[in-house]
XYZ file of C-alpha atoms in Angstrom:
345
model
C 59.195 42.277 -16.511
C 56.149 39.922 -15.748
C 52.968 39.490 -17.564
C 50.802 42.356 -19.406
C 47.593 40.290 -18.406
C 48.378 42.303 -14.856
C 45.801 45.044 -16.018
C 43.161 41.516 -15.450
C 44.412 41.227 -11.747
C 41.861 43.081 -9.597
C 41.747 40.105 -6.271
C 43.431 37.230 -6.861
C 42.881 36.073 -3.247
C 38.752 36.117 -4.583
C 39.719 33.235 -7.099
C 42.581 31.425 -4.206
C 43.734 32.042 -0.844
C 45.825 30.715 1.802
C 43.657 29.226 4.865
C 44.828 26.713 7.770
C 43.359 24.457 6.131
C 45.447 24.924 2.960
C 44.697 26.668 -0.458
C 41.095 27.408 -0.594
C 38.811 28.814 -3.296
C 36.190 31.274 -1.874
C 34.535 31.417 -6.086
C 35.127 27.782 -6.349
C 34.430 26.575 -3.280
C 36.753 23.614 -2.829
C 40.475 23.325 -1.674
C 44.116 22.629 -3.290
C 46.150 19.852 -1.111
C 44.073 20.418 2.166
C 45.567 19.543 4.973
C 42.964 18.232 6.862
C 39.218 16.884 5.949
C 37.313 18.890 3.710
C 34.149 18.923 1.481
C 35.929 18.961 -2.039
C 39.731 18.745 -2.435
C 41.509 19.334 -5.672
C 44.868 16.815 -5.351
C 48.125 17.608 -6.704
C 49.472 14.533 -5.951
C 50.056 11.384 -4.078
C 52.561 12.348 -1.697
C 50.813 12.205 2.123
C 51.449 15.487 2.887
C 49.376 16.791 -0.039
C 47.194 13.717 -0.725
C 45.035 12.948 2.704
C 42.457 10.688 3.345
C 38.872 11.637 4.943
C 37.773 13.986 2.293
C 34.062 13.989 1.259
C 35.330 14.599 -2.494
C 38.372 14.330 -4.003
C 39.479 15.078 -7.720
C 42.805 14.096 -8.697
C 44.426 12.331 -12.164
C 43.499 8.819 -12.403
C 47.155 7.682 -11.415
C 47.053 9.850 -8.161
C 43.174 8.528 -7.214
C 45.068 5.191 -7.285
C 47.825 5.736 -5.975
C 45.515 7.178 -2.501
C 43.740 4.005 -2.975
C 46.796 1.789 -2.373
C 47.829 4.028 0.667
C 45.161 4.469 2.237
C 42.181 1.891 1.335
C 39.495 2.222 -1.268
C 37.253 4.005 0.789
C 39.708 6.992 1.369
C 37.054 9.211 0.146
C 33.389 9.726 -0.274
C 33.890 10.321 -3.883
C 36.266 10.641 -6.275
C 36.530 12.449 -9.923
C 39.172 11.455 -12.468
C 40.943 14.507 -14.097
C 42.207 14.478 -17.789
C 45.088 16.120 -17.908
C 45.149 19.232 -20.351
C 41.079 19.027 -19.965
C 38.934 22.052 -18.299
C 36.126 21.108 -15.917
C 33.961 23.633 -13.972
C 33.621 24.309 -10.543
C 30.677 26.460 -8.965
C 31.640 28.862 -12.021
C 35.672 28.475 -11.734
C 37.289 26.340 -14.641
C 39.956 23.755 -13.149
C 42.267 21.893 -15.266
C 45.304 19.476 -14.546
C 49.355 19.937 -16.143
C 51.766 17.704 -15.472
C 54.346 18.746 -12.751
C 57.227 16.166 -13.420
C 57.688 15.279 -9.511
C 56.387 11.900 -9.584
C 53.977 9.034 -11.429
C 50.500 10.702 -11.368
C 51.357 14.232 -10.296
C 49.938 17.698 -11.904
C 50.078 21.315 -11.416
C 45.840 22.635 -10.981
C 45.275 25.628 -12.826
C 41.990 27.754 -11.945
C 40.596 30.428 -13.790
C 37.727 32.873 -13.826
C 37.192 36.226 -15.375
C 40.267 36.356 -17.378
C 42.338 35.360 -14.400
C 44.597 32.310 -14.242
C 46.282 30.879 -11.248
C 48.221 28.078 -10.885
C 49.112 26.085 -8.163
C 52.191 23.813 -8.877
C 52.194 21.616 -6.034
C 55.771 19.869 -6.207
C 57.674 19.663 -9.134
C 60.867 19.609 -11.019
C 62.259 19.875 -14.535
C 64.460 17.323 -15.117
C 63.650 14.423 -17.107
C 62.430 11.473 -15.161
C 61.504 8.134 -16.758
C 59.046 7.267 -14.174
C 56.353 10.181 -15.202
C 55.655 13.111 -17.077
C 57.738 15.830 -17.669
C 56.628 19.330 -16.474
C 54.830 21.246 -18.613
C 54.778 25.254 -18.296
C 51.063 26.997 -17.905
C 50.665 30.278 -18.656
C 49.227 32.384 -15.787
C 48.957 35.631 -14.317
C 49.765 34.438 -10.670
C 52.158 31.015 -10.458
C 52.289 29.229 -6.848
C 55.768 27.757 -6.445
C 57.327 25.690 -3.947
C 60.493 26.108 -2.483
C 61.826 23.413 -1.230
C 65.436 23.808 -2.499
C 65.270 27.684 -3.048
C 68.591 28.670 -1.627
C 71.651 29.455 -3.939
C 73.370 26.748 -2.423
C 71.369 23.918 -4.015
C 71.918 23.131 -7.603
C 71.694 19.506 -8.360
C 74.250 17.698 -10.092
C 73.669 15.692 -13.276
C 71.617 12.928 -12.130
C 73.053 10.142 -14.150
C 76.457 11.176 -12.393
C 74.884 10.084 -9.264
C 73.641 6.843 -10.110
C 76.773 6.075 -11.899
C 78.668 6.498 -8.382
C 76.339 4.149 -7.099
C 77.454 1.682 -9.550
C 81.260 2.404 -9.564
C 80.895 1.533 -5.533
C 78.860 -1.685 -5.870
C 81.948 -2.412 -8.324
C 84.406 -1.338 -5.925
C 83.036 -3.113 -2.766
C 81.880 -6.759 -3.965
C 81.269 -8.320 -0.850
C 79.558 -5.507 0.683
C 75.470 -4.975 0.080
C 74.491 -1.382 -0.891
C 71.368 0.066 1.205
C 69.689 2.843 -0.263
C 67.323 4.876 1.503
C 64.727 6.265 -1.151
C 61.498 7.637 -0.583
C 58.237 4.876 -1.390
C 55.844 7.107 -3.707
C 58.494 8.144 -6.326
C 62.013 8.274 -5.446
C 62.511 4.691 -5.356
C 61.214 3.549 -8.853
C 62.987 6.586 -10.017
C 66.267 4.894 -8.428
C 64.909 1.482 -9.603
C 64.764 2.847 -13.175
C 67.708 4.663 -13.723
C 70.070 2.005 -12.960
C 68.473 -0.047 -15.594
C 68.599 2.893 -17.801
C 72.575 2.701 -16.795
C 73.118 -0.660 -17.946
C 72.110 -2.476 -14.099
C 70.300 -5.972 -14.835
C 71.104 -7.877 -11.851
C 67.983 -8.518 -9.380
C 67.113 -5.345 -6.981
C 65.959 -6.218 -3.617
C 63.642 -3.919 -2.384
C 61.985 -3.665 1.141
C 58.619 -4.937 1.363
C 57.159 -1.069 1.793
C 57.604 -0.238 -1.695
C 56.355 -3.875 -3.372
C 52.280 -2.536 -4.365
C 53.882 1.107 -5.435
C 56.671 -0.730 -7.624
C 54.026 -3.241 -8.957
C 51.850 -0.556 -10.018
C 54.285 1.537 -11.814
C 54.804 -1.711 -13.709
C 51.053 -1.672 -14.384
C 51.318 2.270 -15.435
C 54.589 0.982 -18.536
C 57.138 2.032 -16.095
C 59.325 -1.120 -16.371
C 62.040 -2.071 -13.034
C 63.271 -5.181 -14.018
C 63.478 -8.234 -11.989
C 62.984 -7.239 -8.309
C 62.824 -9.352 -5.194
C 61.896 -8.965 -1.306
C 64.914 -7.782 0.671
C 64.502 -10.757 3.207
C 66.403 -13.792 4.701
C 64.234 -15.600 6.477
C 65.049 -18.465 3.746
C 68.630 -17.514 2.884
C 71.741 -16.025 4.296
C 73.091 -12.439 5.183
C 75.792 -13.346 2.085
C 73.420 -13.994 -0.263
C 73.331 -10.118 -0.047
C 77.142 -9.487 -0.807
C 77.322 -6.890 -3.749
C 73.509 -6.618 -4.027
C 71.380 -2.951 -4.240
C 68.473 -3.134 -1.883
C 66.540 -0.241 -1.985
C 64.160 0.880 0.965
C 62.185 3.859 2.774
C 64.826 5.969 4.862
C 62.684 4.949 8.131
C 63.768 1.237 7.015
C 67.073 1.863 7.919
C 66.623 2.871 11.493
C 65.831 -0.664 12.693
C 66.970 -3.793 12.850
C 65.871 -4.695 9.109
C 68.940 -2.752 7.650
C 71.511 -4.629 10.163
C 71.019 -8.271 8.734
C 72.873 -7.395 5.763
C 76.859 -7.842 5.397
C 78.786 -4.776 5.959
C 76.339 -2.744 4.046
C 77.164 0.901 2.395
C 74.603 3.141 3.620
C 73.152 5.036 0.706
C 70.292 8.121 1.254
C 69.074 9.342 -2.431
C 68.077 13.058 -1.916
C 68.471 16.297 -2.617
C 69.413 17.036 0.884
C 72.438 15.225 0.763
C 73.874 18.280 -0.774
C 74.286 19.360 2.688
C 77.721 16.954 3.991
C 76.583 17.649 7.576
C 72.832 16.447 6.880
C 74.438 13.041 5.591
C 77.068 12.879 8.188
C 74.241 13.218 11.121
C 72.479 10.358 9.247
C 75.094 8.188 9.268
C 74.608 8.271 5.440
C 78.437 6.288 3.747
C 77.361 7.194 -0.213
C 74.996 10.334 -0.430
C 73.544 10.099 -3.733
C 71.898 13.765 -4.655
C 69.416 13.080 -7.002
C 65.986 15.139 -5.982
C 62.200 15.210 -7.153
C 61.710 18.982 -6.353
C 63.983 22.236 -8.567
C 67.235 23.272 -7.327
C 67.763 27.201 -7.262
C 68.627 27.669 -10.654
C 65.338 25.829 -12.521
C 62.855 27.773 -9.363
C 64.379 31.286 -10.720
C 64.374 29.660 -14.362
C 60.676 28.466 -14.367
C 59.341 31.968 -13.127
C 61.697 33.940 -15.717
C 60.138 31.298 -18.211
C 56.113 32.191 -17.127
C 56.491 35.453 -16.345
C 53.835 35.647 -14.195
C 52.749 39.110 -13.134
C 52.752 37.462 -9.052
C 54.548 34.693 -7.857
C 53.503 32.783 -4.308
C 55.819 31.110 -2.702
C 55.112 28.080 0.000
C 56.466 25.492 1.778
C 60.350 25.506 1.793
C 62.914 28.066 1.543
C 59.975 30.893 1.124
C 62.289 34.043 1.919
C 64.816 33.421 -0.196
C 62.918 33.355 -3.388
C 60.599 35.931 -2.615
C 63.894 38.313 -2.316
C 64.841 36.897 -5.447
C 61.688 37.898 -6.998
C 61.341 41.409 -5.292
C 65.346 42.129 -7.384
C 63.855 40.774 -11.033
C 60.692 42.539 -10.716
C 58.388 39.980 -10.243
C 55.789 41.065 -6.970
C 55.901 38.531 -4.511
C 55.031 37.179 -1.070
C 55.031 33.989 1.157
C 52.035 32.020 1.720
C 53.153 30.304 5.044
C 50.993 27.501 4.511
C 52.161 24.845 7.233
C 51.752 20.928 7.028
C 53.761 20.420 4.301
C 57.279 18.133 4.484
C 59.412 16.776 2.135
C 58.190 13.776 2.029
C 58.758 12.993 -1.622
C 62.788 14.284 -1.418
């Protein structure tokens, strides 16, 4: 098992290596999700763990460059580059192109390449559809850079409909109570947003003020939320609220901002909530699993799929799958890159 093109593999770590500062190119000269300030950085996407401001050059899809933009100010870099996805541009002699990764609006996998050698560097992603960006699309490589933020046997996500559906069968069941989910901003919440209209859900959403410019521009990118409104009472009253979804950053719900509402069911959407204990310690009422990274099953899926002749594995559950990989015959090893979260979970 894994890919003939193996005989092409001479140094890999010549074409990309790990490095504090992140994934670095010694051919290309130029970085992959650098965690701090650098020359030129390649951006998977717009999550702040991978995308950082301060960089003199920055080349990222169009949706992503915009996306740092309204995080971070327009001058978040020196200069910026546009990538077309599916397009090859050259770097110092190393061809770069851009795949979608299906984790959220904007994000891609970067592929580099140079003297028959192909390596791609997924970033985050998952494979099941999402209606708020691309789907992810398999690339063909000799060594595939995975994450692993779920890679234990013990995750497999549920059907995500399911989920949303027993967000809806509780706002049913408890009327006069609001329903506070905790969703991440970049993501997660238009995801949320969208799949309850996609469930039949036309009432306003309230949303917390943290997420209005990233729902506005997902509305500006064809991904339509419906009616939404600011999650605020300054001109109403706490009943107003009664039976309402109001969807906010988990941070949101550590303050006072989540206790004006009445009786509210506390609601976290993420893949950790597979783990009871991790939603009991939160204080989390309705866990909704519904995750933008793979569970077990589509990690070991997507690298039986490539069959890449090596497979890196960083930031998450790195062990695990590389154990996995060592029993199907697929050479493997951790990067232990460090500075990565799950921010977009």
């Amino acid at each position: 098992m894994g890919n003939p093109r193996i005989t092409l593999l001479k140094r890999p770590e010549a074409l990309l290596c790990s490095t504090p500062a992140g994934l670095y190119s010694p051919a290309g000269d130029f970085y992959i999700d650098p965690v701090r300030p650098v020359d030129r950085a390649l951006i998977t996407h717009g999550h702040s763990d991978h995308a950082r401001s301060g960089h003199q050059k920055v080349m990222a899809t169009q949706q992503t460059l915009d996306i740092m933009g309204l995080r971070y100010g327009a001058n978040f870099a020196g200069e910026t580059q546009a990538a077309d996805l599916g397009k090859s541009t050259e770097i110092n002699g190393v061809t770069v192109s851009f795949h979608p990764a299906g984790h959220v609006l904007g994000s891609a996998q970067i592929a580099v390449e140079k003297d028959g050698m192909r390596i791609v560097a997924s970033g985050d992603y998952k494979r099941r559809a999402d209606p708020t960006c691309l789907g992810f699309e398999p690339v063909a490589c000799d060594v595939f850079i995975t994450e692993a933020t779920f890679a234990l046997p013990v995750f497999r996500h549920p059907d995500s409909r399911d989920e949303i559906a027993k967000l809806l069968r509780s706002v049913e069941q408890f009327p006069e109570r609001s329903h506070l989910v905790g969703a991440y901003a970049l993501g997660k919440a238009q995801r949320v947003i969208r799949m309850l209209r996609d469930a039949g859900y036309d009432r306003t959403i309230y949303i917390h003020g943290a997420l209005a410019k990233l729902c506005d521009y997902y509305e500006t990118q064809g991904v339509s939320l419906g009616h939404l409104a600011p999650a605020t009472i300054e001109t109403g009253d706490t009943a107003d609220f009664a039976g309402a979804i109001i969807v906010g950053p988990p941070s949101a719900f550590l303050d006072r901002w989540a206790r004006r509402f009445p009786d509210p069911v506390s609601c976290f959407a993420s893949g950790w909530m597979r783990i009871r204990q991790r939603a009991r310690q939160q204080g989390v009422e309705l866990p909704i699993i519904l995750s933008d990274h793979c569970d077990w099953d589509e990690l070991t899926d997507t690298i039986t799929e490539l069959g890449p002749s090596q497979v890196w594995v960083t930031h998450g559950r790195e062990e695990a799958l590389v154990r996995w990989c060592d029993l199907n015959g697929f050479a493997a090893r951790p990067l232990h890159l460090v500075g990565y979260e799950d921010e977009g979970d």
